PDB file of C-alpha atoms in Angstrom:
ATOM      1  CA  HIS A  59      13.707  -5.118  11.887  1.00  0.00           C
ATOM      2  CA  LEU A  60      14.890  -2.291   9.704  1.00  0.00           C
ATOM      3  CA  LEU A  61      13.067  -1.162   6.587  1.00  0.00           C
ATOM      4  CA  ALA A  62      14.973   0.502   3.750  1.00  0.00           C
ATOM      5  CA  VAL A  63      12.916   2.151   1.015  1.00  0.00           C
ATOM      6  CA  PRO A  64      13.893   4.155  -2.061  1.00  0.00           C
ATOM      7  CA  LEU A  65      13.056   7.859  -2.143  1.00  0.00           C
ATOM      8  CA  ARG A  66      10.937   7.389  -5.280  1.00  0.00           C
ATOM      9  CA  GLU A  67       7.866   5.165  -5.027  1.00  0.00           C
ATOM     10  CA  VAL A  68       7.852   2.390  -7.623  1.00  0.00           C
ATOM     11  CA  THR A  69       5.797  -0.776  -8.029  1.00  0.00           C
ATOM     12  CA  ASP A  70       8.802  -2.928  -8.933  1.00  0.00           C
ATOM     13  CA  VAL A  71      12.458  -2.698  -7.893  1.00  0.00           C
ATOM     14  CA  GLU A  72      13.410  -3.036 -11.575  1.00  0.00           C
ATOM     15  CA  GLU A  73      11.901   0.409 -12.184  1.00  0.00           C
ATOM     16  CA  LEU A  74      14.658   2.001 -10.093  1.00  0.00           C
ATOM     17  CA  GLY A  75      17.538   3.510 -12.009  1.00  0.00           C
ATOM     18  CA  THR A  76      21.122   2.385 -11.456  1.00  0.00           C
ATOM     19  CA  ALA A  77      21.891   5.345  -9.182  1.00  0.00           C
ATOM     20  CA  GLU A  78      18.701   4.788  -7.160  1.00  0.00           C
ATOM     21  CA  ARG A  79      19.557   1.114  -6.628  1.00  0.00           C
ATOM     22  CA  ALA A  80      23.080   2.077  -5.553  1.00  0.00           C
ATOM     23  CA  ASP A  81      21.685   4.674  -3.115  1.00  0.00           C
ATOM     24  CA  LEU A  82      19.287   2.128  -1.638  1.00  0.00           C
ATOM     25  CA  PHE A  83      22.058  -0.408  -1.111  1.00  0.00           C
ATOM     26  CA  GLU A  84      24.328   2.255   0.415  1.00  0.00           C
ATOM     27  CA  GLU A  85      21.556   2.940   2.944  1.00  0.00           C
ATOM     28  CA  ILE A  86      21.442  -0.774   3.787  1.00  0.00           C
ATOM     29  CA  ILE A  87      25.235  -0.802   4.318  1.00  0.00           C
ATOM     30  CA  LEU A  88      25.044   2.334   6.492  1.00  0.00           C
ATOM     31  CA  ALA A  89      22.276   0.758   8.596  1.00  0.00           C
ATOM     32  CA  LYS A  90      24.363  -2.416   8.997  1.00  0.00           C
ATOM     33  CA  ARG A  91      27.346  -0.361  10.203  1.00  0.00           C
ATOM     34  CA  LEU A  92      25.231   1.558  12.705  1.00  0.00           C
ATOM     35  CA  LEU A  93      23.599  -1.611  14.017  1.00  0.00           C
ATOM     36  CA  SER A  94      26.983  -3.352  14.229  1.00  0.00           C
ATOM     37  CA  ALA A  95      28.440  -0.523  16.294  1.00  0.00           C
ATOM     38  CA  ALA A  96      25.432  -0.290  18.605  1.00  0.00           C
ATOM     39  CA  LEU A  97      24.456  -3.948  19.037  1.00  0.00           C
ATOM     40  CA  LYS A  98      27.479  -6.032  17.988  1.00  0.00           C
ATOM     41  CA  PRO A  99      25.350  -8.856  16.528  1.00  0.00           C
ATOM     42  CA  ASP A 100      26.771 -12.172  15.314  1.00  0.00           C
ATOM     43  CA  GLY A 101      25.300 -11.658  11.855  1.00  0.00           C
ATOM     44  CA  PHE A 102      22.647 -10.083   9.663  1.00  0.00           C
ATOM     45  CA  ASN A 103      19.878 -11.300   7.445  1.00  0.00           C
ATOM     46  CA  VAL A 104      19.146  -8.946   4.537  1.00  0.00           C
ATOM     47  CA  GLY A 105      16.255  -9.810   2.245  1.00  0.00           C
ATOM     48  CA  PHE A 106      13.749  -8.361  -0.150  1.00  0.00           C
ATOM     49  CA  ASN A 107       9.989  -8.836  -0.131  1.00  0.00           C
ATOM     50  CA  LEU A 108       9.009  -8.281  -3.751  1.00  0.00           C
ATOM     51  CA  GLY A 109       5.518  -8.261  -5.227  1.00  0.00           C
ATOM     52  CA  PRO A 110       2.012  -8.327  -3.775  1.00  0.00           C
ATOM     53  CA  GLY A 111       2.294 -12.019  -2.857  1.00  0.00           C
ATOM     54  CA  TRP A 112       4.774 -11.129  -0.109  1.00  0.00           C
ATOM     55  CA  THR A 113       3.100  -8.157   1.433  1.00  0.00           C
ATOM     56  CA  ILE A 114       0.050  -5.963   1.263  1.00  0.00           C
ATOM     57  CA  SER A 115       0.417  -3.436  -1.499  1.00  0.00           C
ATOM     58  CA  TYR A 116      -0.643   0.102  -0.742  1.00  0.00           C
ATOM     59  CA  SER A 117      -0.792   1.255  -4.354  1.00  0.00           C
ATOM     60  CA  ASP A 118      -4.282   0.008  -5.271  1.00  0.00           C
ATOM     61  CA  GLN A 119      -6.677   2.791  -6.218  1.00  0.00           C
ATOM     62  CA  LEU A 120     -10.394   3.283  -6.593  1.00  0.00           C
ATOM     63  CA  ILE A 121     -11.603   5.799  -9.173  1.00  0.00           C
ATOM     64  CA  LEU A 122     -15.225   6.771  -8.659  1.00  0.00           C
ATOM     65  CA  ASP A 123     -17.186   7.800 -11.740  1.00  0.00           C
ATOM     66  CA  LEU A 124     -20.559   7.656 -10.065  1.00  0.00           C
ATOM     67  CA  PRO A 125     -23.334   6.825 -10.299  1.00  0.00           C
ATOM     68  CA  ASN A 126     -22.679   3.975 -12.725  1.00  0.00           C
ATOM     69  CA  LYS A 127     -18.946   3.225 -12.915  1.00  0.00           C
ATOM     70  CA  VAL A 128     -16.062   2.502 -10.525  1.00  0.00           C
ATOM     71  CA  THR A 129     -12.566   1.595 -11.720  1.00  0.00           C
ATOM     72  CA  VAL A 130     -10.356  -0.555  -9.489  1.00  0.00           C
ATOM     73  CA  VAL A 131      -6.679  -0.002 -10.320  1.00  0.00           C
ATOM     74  CA  GLN A 132      -4.582  -2.926  -9.070  1.00  0.00           C
ATOM     75  CA  ASP A 133      -0.975  -2.475  -7.922  1.00  0.00           C
ATOM     76  CA  ASN A 134       0.228  -3.989 -11.222  1.00  0.00           C
ATOM     77  CA  GLY A 135      -1.604  -1.296 -13.220  1.00  0.00           C
ATOM     78  CA  THR A 136      -4.541  -3.470 -14.276  1.00  0.00           C
ATOM     79  CA  GLU A 137      -7.770  -1.467 -14.413  1.00  0.00           C
ATOM     80  CA  ASP A 138     -11.037  -3.319 -13.792  1.00  0.00           C
ATOM     81  CA  VAL A 139     -14.173  -1.296 -14.527  1.00  0.00           C
ATOM     82  CA  PHE A 140     -17.213  -2.229 -12.447  1.00  0.00           C
ATOM     83  CA  ASN A 141     -20.617  -1.127 -13.751  1.00  0.00           C
ATOM     84  CA  TYR A 142     -23.698  -0.642 -11.619  1.00  0.00           C
ATOM     85  CA  GLU A 143     -26.515  -2.887 -12.841  1.00  0.00           C
ATOM     86  CA  ASN A 144     -29.699  -4.065 -11.132  1.00  0.00           C
ATOM     87  CA  GLU A 145     -28.751  -2.776  -7.669  1.00  0.00           C
ATOM     88  CA  GLY A 146     -25.228  -4.193  -7.633  1.00  0.00           C
ATOM     89  CA  TRP A 147     -21.691  -3.694  -8.956  1.00  0.00           C
ATOM     90  CA  VAL A 148     -20.817  -6.057 -11.806  1.00  0.00           C
ATOM     91  CA  ALA A 149     -17.197  -7.026 -12.471  1.00  0.00           C
ATOM     92  CA  PRO A 150     -15.843  -7.380 -15.992  1.00  0.00           C
ATOM     93  CA  ALA A 151     -15.755 -10.892 -17.494  1.00  0.00           C
ATOM     94  CA  GLY A 152     -12.959 -12.996 -15.966  1.00  0.00           C
ATOM     95  CA  VAL A 153     -12.603 -10.784 -12.867  1.00  0.00           C
ATOM     96  CA  TYR A 154     -13.586 -12.488  -9.627  1.00  0.00           C
ATOM     97  CA  ASP A 155     -13.229  -9.494  -7.287  1.00  0.00           C
ATOM     98  CA  ILE A 156     -16.396  -8.222  -5.611  1.00  0.00           C
ATOM     99  CA  LEU A 157     -16.994  -4.485  -5.211  1.00  0.00           C
ATOM    100  CA  THR A 158     -19.303  -3.392  -2.391  1.00  0.00           C
ATOM    101  CA  GLN A 159     -20.325   0.086  -1.297  1.00  0.00           C
ATOM    102  CA  VAL A 160     -20.370  -0.315   2.488  1.00  0.00           C
ATOM    103  CA  ASN A 161     -21.811   3.152   3.167  1.00  0.00           C
ATOM    104  CA  SER A 162     -21.747   6.601   1.555  1.00  0.00           C
ATOM    105  CA  VAL A 163     -17.953   6.983   2.002  1.00  0.00           C
ATOM    106  CA  THR A 164     -16.608   3.418   2.316  1.00  0.00           C
ATOM    107  CA  TRP A 165     -15.946   0.882  -0.466  1.00  0.00           C
ATOM    108  CA  LYS A 166     -14.673  -2.683  -0.206  1.00  0.00           C
ATOM    109  CA  VAL A 167     -12.945  -4.794  -2.867  1.00  0.00           C
ATOM    110  CA  THR A 168     -12.960  -8.471  -1.891  1.00  0.00           C
ATOM    111  CA  HIS A 169     -10.568 -10.714  -3.796  1.00  0.00           C
ATOM    112  CA  LYS A 170     -11.002 -14.367  -4.793  1.00  0.00           C
ATOM    113  CA  ASN A 171      -8.897 -15.531  -1.813  1.00  0.00           C
ATOM    114  CA  GLN A 172     -11.150 -13.475   0.560  1.00  0.00           C
ATOM    115  CA  SER A 173      -8.494 -10.861   1.251  1.00  0.00           C
ATOM    116  CA  PHE A 174      -9.875  -7.366   0.848  1.00  0.00           C
ATOM    117  CA  HIS A 175      -9.005  -3.715   0.520  1.00  0.00           C
ATOM    118  CA  GLU A 176     -11.230  -1.055   2.030  1.00  0.00           C
ATOM    119  CA  PHE A 177     -11.264   2.467   0.618  1.00  0.00           C
ATOM    120  CA  LYS A 178     -12.645   5.610   2.201  1.00  0.00           C
ATOM    121  CA  THR A 179     -13.637   8.846   0.489  1.00  0.00           C
ATOM    122  CA  VAL A 180     -12.497  12.020   2.237  1.00  0.00           C
ATOM    123  CA  GLY A 181     -13.527  15.128   0.323  1.00  0.00           C
ATOM    124  CA  ALA A 182     -12.690  14.516  -3.327  1.00  0.00           C
ATOM    125  CA  VAL A 183     -10.113  11.784  -2.618  1.00  0.00           C
ATOM    126  CA  THR A 184     -10.805   8.055  -2.277  1.00  0.00           C
ATOM    127  CA  ARG A 185      -7.852   6.232  -0.754  1.00  0.00           C
ATOM    128  CA  LEU A 186      -6.900   2.870   0.721  1.00  0.00           C
ATOM    129  CA  ASN A 187      -7.879   2.807   4.373  1.00  0.00           C
ATOM    130  CA  ARG A 188      -7.525  -0.836   5.384  1.00  0.00           C
ATOM    131  CA  ALA A 189      -6.191  -4.082   3.940  1.00  0.00           C
ATOM    132  CA  VAL A 190      -6.875  -7.557   5.296  1.00  0.00           C
ATOM    133  CA  ASP A 191      -5.048 -10.594   3.919  1.00  0.00           C
ATOM    134  CA  ALA A 192      -6.574 -14.038   3.405  1.00  0.00           C
ATOM    135  CA  THR A 193      -5.611 -15.154   6.933  1.00  0.00           C
ATOM    136  CA  GLY A 194      -7.183 -12.113   8.631  1.00  0.00           C
ATOM    137  CA  ASN A 195      -4.043 -10.048   9.273  1.00  0.00           C
ATOM    138  CA  GLU A 196      -5.115  -6.416   9.169  1.00  0.00           C
ATOM    139  CA  THR A 197      -3.207  -3.307   8.137  1.00  0.00           C
ATOM    140  CA  THR A 198      -4.693   0.166   8.584  1.00  0.00           C
ATOM    141  CA  LEU A 199      -3.422   3.325   6.956  1.00  0.00           C
ATOM    142  CA  THR A 200      -3.573   6.901   8.231  1.00  0.00           C
ATOM    143  CA  TYR A 201      -2.825   9.902   6.046  1.00  0.00           C
ATOM    144  CA  THR A 202      -1.486  13.385   6.752  1.00  0.00           C
ATOM    145  CA  SER A 203      -4.019  16.198   6.978  1.00  0.00           C
ATOM    146  CA  THR A 204      -1.962  18.395   4.635  1.00  0.00           C
ATOM    147  CA  SER A 205      -1.568  15.951   1.725  1.00  0.00           C
ATOM    148  CA  PRO A 206      -4.466  13.554   1.138  1.00  0.00           C
ATOM    149  CA  ASN A 207      -2.350  10.761  -0.402  1.00  0.00           C
ATOM    150  CA  ARG A 208       0.666  10.965   1.914  1.00  0.00           C
ATOM    151  CA  LEU A 209       0.838   8.250   4.568  1.00  0.00           C
ATOM    152  CA  SER A 210       1.473   9.292   8.135  1.00  0.00           C
ATOM    153  CA  LYS A 211       1.078   5.897   9.807  1.00  0.00           C
ATOM    154  CA  VAL A 212       0.668   2.216   8.974  1.00  0.00           C
ATOM    155  CA  ARG A 213      -0.510  -0.120  11.734  1.00  0.00           C
ATOM    156  CA  ALA A 214      -0.088  -3.876  11.400  1.00  0.00           C
ATOM    157  CA  SER A 215      -0.094  -6.598  14.058  1.00  0.00           C
ATOM    158  CA  GLY A 216      -0.283  -3.991  16.823  1.00  0.00           C
ATOM    159  CA  ARG A 217       2.845  -2.174  15.605  1.00  0.00           C
ATOM    160  CA  ASP A 218       2.954   1.296  14.103  1.00  0.00           C
ATOM    161  CA  LEU A 219       5.218   2.642  11.395  1.00  0.00           C
ATOM    162  CA  ASN A 220       5.171   6.438  11.461  1.00  0.00           C
ATOM    163  CA  PHE A 221       6.251   8.365   8.373  1.00  0.00           C
ATOM    164  CA  VAL A 222       8.083  11.662   8.811  1.00  0.00           C
ATOM    165  CA  TYR A 223       8.438  14.175   5.977  1.00  0.00           C
ATOM    166  CA  ASN A 224      10.866  17.049   5.479  1.00  0.00           C
ATOM    167  CA  SER A 225      10.159  19.585   2.708  1.00  0.00           C
ATOM    168  CA  GLY A 226       7.657  17.203   1.145  1.00  0.00           C
ATOM    169  CA  GLN A 227      10.105  14.261   0.990  1.00  0.00           C
ATOM    170  CA  LEU A 228       9.965  11.163   3.156  1.00  0.00           C
ATOM    171  CA  SER A 229      12.812  11.565   5.637  1.00  0.00           C
ATOM    172  CA  GLN A 230      12.175   8.884   8.267  1.00  0.00           C
ATOM    173  CA  ILE A 231      10.134   5.816   9.030  1.00  0.00           C
ATOM    174  CA  VAL A 232       9.906   5.336  12.777  1.00  0.00           C
ATOM    175  CA  ASP A 233       8.938   1.985  14.300  1.00  0.00           C
TER     176      ASP A 233
END
């Protein structure tokens, strides 16, 4: 497998400008040429996994306004404000997610389909630490020590993707 990603993080491929889309596709063509020269395969399958239904999104956020309010920001930009009432976190009307404070630094958002996202607070930053889909497949995220929101590694199904940065820009993803 080879993963091609744009330099700028977006939630939808349609947010990329014309030049960014062209750059991304040029990278795919370059990768195909390199793989062709090295492996001489019979063919290639190039596809796109778009939207949270195809993969675990890493863009969900948790905004803590303690002691009485926590905002869950979904990958599509929807903000659900949970209020603390009677010893529990109450979701807004029509929201079926469950917010749980696991311990003093760990929060869990369980979705209707029983998938969940776990967030951990490190210093002043609360970030996604683990995601488990409805079938139990787990993805864990590790961040760099120098930038609290910059991924250094994603582990899924026993495989690691390591992120390498050069001058603050993502330069490589190593499998």
